[in-house]
Amino acid sequence: MRRKHSIITVFTVIMLVAYILPIVILDPLFQANIRQEITDEYEKLLTDSIEGIAESIEFRIALYEKLFAILSTDSELYLQLTASYSHYVDQWETLHAIRDRYAYIFDHYPGVQDFRIYHVNPELLEDGKWLWKLKGRSLNGETDEEWFQ
């Protein structure tokens, strides 16, 4: 009986030394390592996300600068917006010409969700989609007239 008891004791001690003690000693080290890995991965994810957002913003700025350059140097658009219109048909043809000329913007520039051309020509119509007259509408906390100035 004594021998049986000592075998169980020896087995328990061996189990304690071989399995349980390393777990108790090494567990905090493993947890610290895992915690550091998670922190590093999270920081990398945040950095990559911020860089992606910055690239997206830079792309949109370049896109809007290019569109502004296209619109500001379009002499035909200037002539159409400042022309005198006596007939509704002439206005309608002008509107369709502008739409046809700038319809590619939505196809080639997926970041553009809305596109408006404001004008002050009292003889030219306002279609509510592309051509707009200044009427004091609210636009980002100010009126469209304030924004236009």
XYZ file of C-alpha atoms in Angstrom:
149
model
C 0.000 0.000 0.000
C 2.842 2.289 0.845
C 4.443 1.602 -2.503
C 1.178 2.351 -4.316
C 0.887 5.622 -2.466
C 4.438 6.650 -3.331
C 3.912 5.835 -7.051
C 0.895 8.150 -7.068
C 2.903 10.817 -5.268
C 5.838 10.478 -7.661
C 3.453 10.585 -10.648
C 1.759 13.701 -9.231
C 5.087 15.443 -8.699
C 6.226 14.522 -12.215
C 2.963 15.853 -13.648
C 3.326 19.016 -11.589
C 6.903 19.605 -12.723
C 6.446 18.492 -16.326
C 3.086 20.080 -17.222
C 1.599 22.418 -14.670
C 4.665 24.355 -13.513
C 5.747 25.376 -17.060
C 2.202 26.514 -17.776
C 2.093 28.620 -14.622
C 5.532 30.098 -15.323
C 5.274 30.574 -19.092
C 1.618 31.621 -19.325
C 2.217 35.290 -18.408
C 5.027 35.435 -20.964
C 2.805 33.979 -23.676
C -0.043 36.327 -22.773
C 2.281 39.346 -22.962
C 3.560 38.144 -26.345
C 0.032 37.600 -27.674
C -1.069 40.991 -26.342
C 1.914 42.640 -28.089
C 1.108 40.819 -31.363
C -2.514 41.987 -31.210
C -1.418 45.561 -30.461
C 1.069 45.526 -33.345
C -1.528 44.161 -35.777
C -4.091 46.735 -34.628
C -1.588 49.578 -35.069
C -0.674 48.279 -38.537
C -4.366 48.072 -39.467
C -4.964 51.650 -38.281
C -1.898 52.942 -40.123
C -2.938 51.206 -43.348
C -6.487 52.554 -43.002
C -5.278 56.112 -42.438
C -2.900 55.883 -45.410
C -5.741 54.564 -47.592
C -8.025 57.412 -46.547
C -5.259 59.950 -47.210
C -4.675 58.506 -50.698
C -8.413 58.630 -51.389
C -8.587 62.271 -50.312
C -5.555 63.176 -52.431
C -7.129 61.425 -55.422
C -10.390 63.324 -54.970
C -8.580 66.643 -54.639
C -6.695 65.952 -57.882
C -9.961 64.889 -59.515
C -11.783 68.071 -58.529
C -8.831 70.230 -59.588
C -8.870 68.540 -62.993
C -12.634 69.019 -63.351
C -12.290 72.656 -62.322
C -9.576 73.143 -64.957
C -11.753 71.494 -67.602
C -14.780 73.628 -66.779
C -12.920 76.896 -66.312
C -11.167 76.639 -69.687
C -14.224 75.558 -71.671
C -14.934 78.588 -73.852
C -17.994 76.951 -75.393
C -19.559 76.514 -71.949
C -18.862 80.176 -71.182
C -20.509 81.263 -74.413
C -23.545 79.073 -73.756
C -23.984 80.343 -70.205
C -23.709 84.008 -71.195
C -25.663 83.946 -74.459
C -29.003 85.670 -74.905
C -31.902 83.297 -75.350
C -35.171 84.369 -76.884
C -36.713 80.944 -77.469
C -37.241 78.072 -75.098
C -36.013 75.641 -77.778
C -32.598 77.349 -77.826
C -32.348 76.964 -74.061
C -33.360 73.318 -74.298
C -30.733 72.643 -76.973
C -28.097 74.361 -74.860
C -29.028 72.267 -71.846
C -28.757 69.047 -73.866
C -25.446 70.135 -75.372
C -24.037 70.760 -71.880
C -25.385 67.431 -70.617
C -23.929 65.561 -73.595
C -20.566 67.257 -73.251
C -20.221 66.530 -69.526
C -22.047 63.195 -69.199
C -18.690 61.389 -69.198
C -17.883 62.836 -65.762
C -20.082 60.321 -63.946
C -18.716 57.423 -66.013
C -15.010 58.265 -65.834
C -14.896 59.777 -62.353
C -16.704 57.407 -59.960
C -16.024 59.680 -56.981
C -18.300 62.388 -58.375
C -21.814 61.921 -57.052
C -23.306 65.294 -57.953
C -22.387 67.863 -60.549
C -23.847 71.370 -60.796
C -23.118 74.396 -62.933
C -24.326 77.640 -61.365
C -25.066 80.576 -63.640
C -26.481 84.088 -63.376
C -27.999 84.382 -66.848
C -31.664 85.368 -66.329
C -32.589 84.162 -69.823
C -31.204 80.631 -69.381
C -33.346 77.989 -67.720
C -32.597 76.047 -64.579
C -33.091 72.304 -64.931
C -32.576 71.379 -61.244
C -29.995 68.763 -62.087
C -27.035 70.338 -63.878
C -27.858 73.987 -64.439
C -28.768 76.040 -61.389
C -29.563 79.692 -60.863
C -28.539 81.432 -57.674
C -31.674 81.755 -55.532
C -30.433 81.880 -51.946
C -30.766 78.136 -51.330
C -28.977 76.661 -48.345
C -25.685 75.059 -49.333
C -23.444 73.693 -46.571
C -24.527 76.251 -43.982
C -24.538 79.249 -46.295
C -26.636 80.388 -49.213
C -25.647 79.467 -52.742
C -25.160 83.178 -53.480
C -22.630 83.505 -50.622
C -20.883 80.344 -51.787
C -20.765 81.614 -55.395
C -19.126 84.884 -54.342
